[in-house]
CSV table of C-alpha atoms in Angstrom, one decimal:
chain,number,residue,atom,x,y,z
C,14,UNK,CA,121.7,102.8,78.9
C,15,UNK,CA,119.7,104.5,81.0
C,16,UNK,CA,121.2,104.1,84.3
C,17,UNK,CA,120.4,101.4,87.4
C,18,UNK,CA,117.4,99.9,88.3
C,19,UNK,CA,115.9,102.1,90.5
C,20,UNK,CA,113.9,99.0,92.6
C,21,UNK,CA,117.7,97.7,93.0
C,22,UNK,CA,118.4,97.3,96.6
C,23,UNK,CA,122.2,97.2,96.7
C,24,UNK,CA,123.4,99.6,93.4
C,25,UNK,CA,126.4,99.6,93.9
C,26,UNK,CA,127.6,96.3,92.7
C,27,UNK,CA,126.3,94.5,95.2
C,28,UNK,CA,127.8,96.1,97.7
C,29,UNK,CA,126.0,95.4,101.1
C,30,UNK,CA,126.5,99.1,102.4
C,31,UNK,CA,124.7,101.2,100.3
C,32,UNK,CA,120.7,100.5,99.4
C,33,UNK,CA,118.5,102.4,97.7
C,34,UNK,CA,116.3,103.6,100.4
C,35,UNK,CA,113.0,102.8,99.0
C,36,UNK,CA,113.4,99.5,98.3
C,37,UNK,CA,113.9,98.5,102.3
C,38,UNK,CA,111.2,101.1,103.6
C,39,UNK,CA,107.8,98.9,104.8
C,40,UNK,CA,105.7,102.3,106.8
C,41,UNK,CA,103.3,103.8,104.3
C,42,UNK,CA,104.2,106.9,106.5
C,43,UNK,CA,107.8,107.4,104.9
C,44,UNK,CA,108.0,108.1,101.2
C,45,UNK,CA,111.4,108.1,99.3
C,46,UNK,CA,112.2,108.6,95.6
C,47,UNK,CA,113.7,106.7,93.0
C,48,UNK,CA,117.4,106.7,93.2
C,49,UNK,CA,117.6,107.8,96.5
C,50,UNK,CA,120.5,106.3,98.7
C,51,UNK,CA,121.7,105.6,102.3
C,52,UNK,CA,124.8,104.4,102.9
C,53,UNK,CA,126.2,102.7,106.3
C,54,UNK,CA,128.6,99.6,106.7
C,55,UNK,CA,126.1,98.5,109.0
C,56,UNK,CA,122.6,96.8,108.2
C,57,UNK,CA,121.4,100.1,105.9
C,58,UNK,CA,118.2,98.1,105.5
C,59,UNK,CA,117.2,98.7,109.0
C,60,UNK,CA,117.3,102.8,108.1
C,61,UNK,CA,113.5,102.9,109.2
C,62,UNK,CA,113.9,101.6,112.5
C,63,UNK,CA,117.6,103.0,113.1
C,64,UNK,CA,117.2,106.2,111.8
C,65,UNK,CA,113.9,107.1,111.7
C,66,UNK,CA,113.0,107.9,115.6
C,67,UNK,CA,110.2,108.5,118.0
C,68,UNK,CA,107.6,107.7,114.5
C,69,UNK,CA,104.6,106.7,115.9
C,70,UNK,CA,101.3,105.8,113.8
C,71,UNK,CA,99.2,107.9,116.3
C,72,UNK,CA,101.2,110.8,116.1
C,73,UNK,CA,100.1,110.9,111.8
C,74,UNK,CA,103.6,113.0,110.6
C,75,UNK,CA,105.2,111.8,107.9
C,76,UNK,CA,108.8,111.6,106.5
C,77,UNK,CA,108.7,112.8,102.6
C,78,UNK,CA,112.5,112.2,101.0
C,79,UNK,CA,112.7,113.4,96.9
C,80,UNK,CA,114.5,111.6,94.4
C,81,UNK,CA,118.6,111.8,93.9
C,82,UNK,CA,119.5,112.4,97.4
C,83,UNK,CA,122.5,110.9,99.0
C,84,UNK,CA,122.2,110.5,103.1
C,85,UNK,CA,125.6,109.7,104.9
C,86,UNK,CA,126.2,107.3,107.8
C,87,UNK,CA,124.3,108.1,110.7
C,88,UNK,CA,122.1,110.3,109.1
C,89,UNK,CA,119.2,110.8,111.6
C,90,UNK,CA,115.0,111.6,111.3
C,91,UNK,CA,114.0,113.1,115.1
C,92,UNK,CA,110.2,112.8,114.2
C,93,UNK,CA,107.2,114.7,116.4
C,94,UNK,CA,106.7,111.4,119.0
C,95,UNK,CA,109.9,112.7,120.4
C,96,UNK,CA,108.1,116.2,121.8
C,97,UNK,CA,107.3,117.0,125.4
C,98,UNK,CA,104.1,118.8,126.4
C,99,UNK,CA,105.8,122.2,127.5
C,100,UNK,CA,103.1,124.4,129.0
C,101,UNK,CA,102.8,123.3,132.2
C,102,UNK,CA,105.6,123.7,135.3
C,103,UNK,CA,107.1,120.1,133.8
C,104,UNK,CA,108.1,118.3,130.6
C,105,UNK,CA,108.5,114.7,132.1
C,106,UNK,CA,106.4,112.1,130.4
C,107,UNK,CA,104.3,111.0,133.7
C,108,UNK,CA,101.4,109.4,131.8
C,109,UNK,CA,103.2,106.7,129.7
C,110,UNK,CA,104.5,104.9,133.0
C,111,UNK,CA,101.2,104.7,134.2
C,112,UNK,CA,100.3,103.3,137.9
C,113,UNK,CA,97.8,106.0,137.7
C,114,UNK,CA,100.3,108.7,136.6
C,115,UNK,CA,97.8,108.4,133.1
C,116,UNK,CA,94.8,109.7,134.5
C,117,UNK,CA,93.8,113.0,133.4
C,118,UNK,CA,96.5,113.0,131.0
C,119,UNK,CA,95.0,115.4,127.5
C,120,UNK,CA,97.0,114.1,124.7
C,121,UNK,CA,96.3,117.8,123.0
C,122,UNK,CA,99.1,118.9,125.5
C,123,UNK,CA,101.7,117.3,123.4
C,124,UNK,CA,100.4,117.1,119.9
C,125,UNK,CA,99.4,120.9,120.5
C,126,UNK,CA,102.8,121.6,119.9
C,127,UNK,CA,103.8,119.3,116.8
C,128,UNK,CA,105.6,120.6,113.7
C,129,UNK,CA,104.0,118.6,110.8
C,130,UNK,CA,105.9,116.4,108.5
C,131,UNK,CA,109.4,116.1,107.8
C,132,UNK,CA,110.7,117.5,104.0
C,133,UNK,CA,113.4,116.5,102.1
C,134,UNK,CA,113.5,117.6,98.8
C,135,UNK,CA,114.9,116.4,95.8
C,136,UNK,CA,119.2,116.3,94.6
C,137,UNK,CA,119.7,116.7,98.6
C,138,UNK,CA,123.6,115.5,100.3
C,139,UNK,CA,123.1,115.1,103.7
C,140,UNK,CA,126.2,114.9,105.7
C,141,UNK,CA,127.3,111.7,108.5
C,142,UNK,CA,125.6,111.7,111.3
C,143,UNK,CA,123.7,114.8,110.7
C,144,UNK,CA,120.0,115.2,112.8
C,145,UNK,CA,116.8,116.4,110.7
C,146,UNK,CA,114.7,117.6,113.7
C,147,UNK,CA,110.8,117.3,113.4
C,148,UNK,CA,109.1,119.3,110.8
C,149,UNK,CA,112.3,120.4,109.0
C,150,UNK,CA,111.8,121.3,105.4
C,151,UNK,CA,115.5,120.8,103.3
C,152,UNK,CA,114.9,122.5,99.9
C,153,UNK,CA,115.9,121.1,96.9
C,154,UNK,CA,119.7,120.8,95.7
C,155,UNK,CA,120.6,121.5,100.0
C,156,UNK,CA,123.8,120.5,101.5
C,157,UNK,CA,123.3,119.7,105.2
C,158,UNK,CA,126.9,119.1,106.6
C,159,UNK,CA,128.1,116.1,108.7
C,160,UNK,CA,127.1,116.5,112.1
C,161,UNK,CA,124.9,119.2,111.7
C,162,UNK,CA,121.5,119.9,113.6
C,163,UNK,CA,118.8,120.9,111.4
C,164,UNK,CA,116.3,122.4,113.2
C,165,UNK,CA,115.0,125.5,110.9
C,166,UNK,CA,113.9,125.3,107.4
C,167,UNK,CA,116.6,125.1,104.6
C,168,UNK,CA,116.3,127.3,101.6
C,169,UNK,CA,116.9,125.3,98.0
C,170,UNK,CA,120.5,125.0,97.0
C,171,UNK,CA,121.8,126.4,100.6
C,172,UNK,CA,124.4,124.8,102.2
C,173,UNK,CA,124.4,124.5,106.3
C,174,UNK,CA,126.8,123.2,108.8
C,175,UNK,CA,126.5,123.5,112.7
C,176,UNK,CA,124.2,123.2,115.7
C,177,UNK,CA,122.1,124.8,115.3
C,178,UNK,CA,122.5,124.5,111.5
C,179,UNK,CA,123.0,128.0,110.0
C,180,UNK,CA,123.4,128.7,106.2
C,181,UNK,CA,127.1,129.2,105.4
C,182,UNK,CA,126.2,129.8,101.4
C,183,UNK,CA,124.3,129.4,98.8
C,184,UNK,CA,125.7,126.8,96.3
C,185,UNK,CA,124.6,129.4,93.4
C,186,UNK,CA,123.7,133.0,93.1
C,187,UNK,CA,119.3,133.3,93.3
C,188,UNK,CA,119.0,134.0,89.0
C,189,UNK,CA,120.8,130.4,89.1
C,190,UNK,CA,118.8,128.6,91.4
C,191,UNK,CA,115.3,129.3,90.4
C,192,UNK,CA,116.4,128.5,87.0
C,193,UNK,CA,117.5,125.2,88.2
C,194,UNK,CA,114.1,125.0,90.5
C,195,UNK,CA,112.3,125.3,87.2
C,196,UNK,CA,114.6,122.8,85.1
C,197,UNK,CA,113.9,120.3,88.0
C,198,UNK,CA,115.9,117.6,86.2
C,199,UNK,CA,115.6,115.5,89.0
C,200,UNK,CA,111.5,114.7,87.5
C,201,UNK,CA,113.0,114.1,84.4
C,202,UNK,CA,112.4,110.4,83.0
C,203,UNK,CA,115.8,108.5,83.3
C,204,UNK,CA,116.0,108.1,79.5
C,205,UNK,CA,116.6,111.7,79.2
C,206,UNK,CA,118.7,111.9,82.6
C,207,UNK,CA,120.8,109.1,80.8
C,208,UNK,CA,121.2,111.3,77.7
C,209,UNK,CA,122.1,114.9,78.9
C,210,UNK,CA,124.3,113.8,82.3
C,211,UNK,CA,127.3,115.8,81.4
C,212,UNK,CA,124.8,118.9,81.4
C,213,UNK,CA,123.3,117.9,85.0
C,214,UNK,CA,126.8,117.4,86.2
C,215,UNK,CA,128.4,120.1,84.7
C,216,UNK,CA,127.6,123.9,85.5
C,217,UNK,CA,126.7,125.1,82.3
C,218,UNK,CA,123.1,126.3,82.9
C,219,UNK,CA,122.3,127.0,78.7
C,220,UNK,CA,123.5,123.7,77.9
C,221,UNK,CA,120.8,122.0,80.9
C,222,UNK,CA,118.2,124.1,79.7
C,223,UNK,CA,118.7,123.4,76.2
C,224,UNK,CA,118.3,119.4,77.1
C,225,UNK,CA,115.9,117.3,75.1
């Protein structure tokens, strides 16, 4: 046994309200890891469109999701199409209602500002209807609480709740987590996942790093 399908688009039995994500993403400008799951009672399989806003090709940022990571209802991507050019006396989007308003519009004076692409690493719980703002990196093994606004970067291992999200704690002490940074079970083929599961899911750290 060595666990589901990963190219299984409903794991869970069948289930219509869970998917694994990369089996229902078509942009090559999203990536998402095996095992990887969303879950929402409705149409999950529409996560790119629903949940993955203001992603334009001409913009170029991408969305980068690891393996293992489980993403609430609601869960929501703001990517860089959403920003504003902000150095002049107005934000408001003239150009893109045109009637003239486009002329002498510089497209530097929004993508000046962008924040590269979105980060999600790997073993990530990302709570309901939390927002990943543009540019975020979520380290691996985060917890990003429900309804939180992610805005900053979030350490591995931290946990973060609130709006703006702010780290609450750190799931274990630093010793801990960079040994579990450089276990990274999560690259681990899923024969070997399948044989030492009680070690990922337990929290004795000699018995993970003695896995074969």
């Amino acid at each position: 046994m060595h666990g589901p399908d990963p190219r299984t688009r409903h794991p869970l039995g069948g289930a219509p309200h869970t998917v694994f994500l990369n089996t229902v993403i078509t942009r090559a400008t999203i990536e998402v890891g095996d095992f990887t799951y969303y879950h929402d009672p409705d149409r999950p399989e529409a996560f790119e469109d629903r949940n993955v806003l203001y992603h334009f090709d001409f913009i170029g940022d991408r969305l980068r999701i690891g393996r293992f990571c489980a993403l609430a209802t609601g869960v929501r991507f703001i990517m860089n199409g959403a920003n504003h050019a902000m150095g002049g006396f107005s934000t408001y989007p003239f150009n893109i209602f045109g009637g003239g308003w486009e002329d002498g519009f510089d497209l530097a004076s929004v993508t000046d500002g962008l924040r590269g692409d979105t980060v999600v690493g790997n073993d990530v719980w990302i709570g309901r209807e939390a927002t990943v703002m543009p540019g975020v990196t979520i380290g691996d093994g985060a917890i990003v609480g429900a309804k939180a606004v992610v805005a900053a970067p979030v350490p591995p291992y931290a946990v973060v709740a609130g709006n703006p999200a702010r780290i609450v704690r750190y799931r274990f002490c630093e010793d801990t987590i960079e040994t579990l940074l450089d276990i990274a079970w999560w690259h681990w083929t899923p024969e070997k996942i399948a044989r030492n599961l009680d070690a990922i899911r337990g929290a004795d750290l000699d018995r993970l790093r003695a896995a074969r």
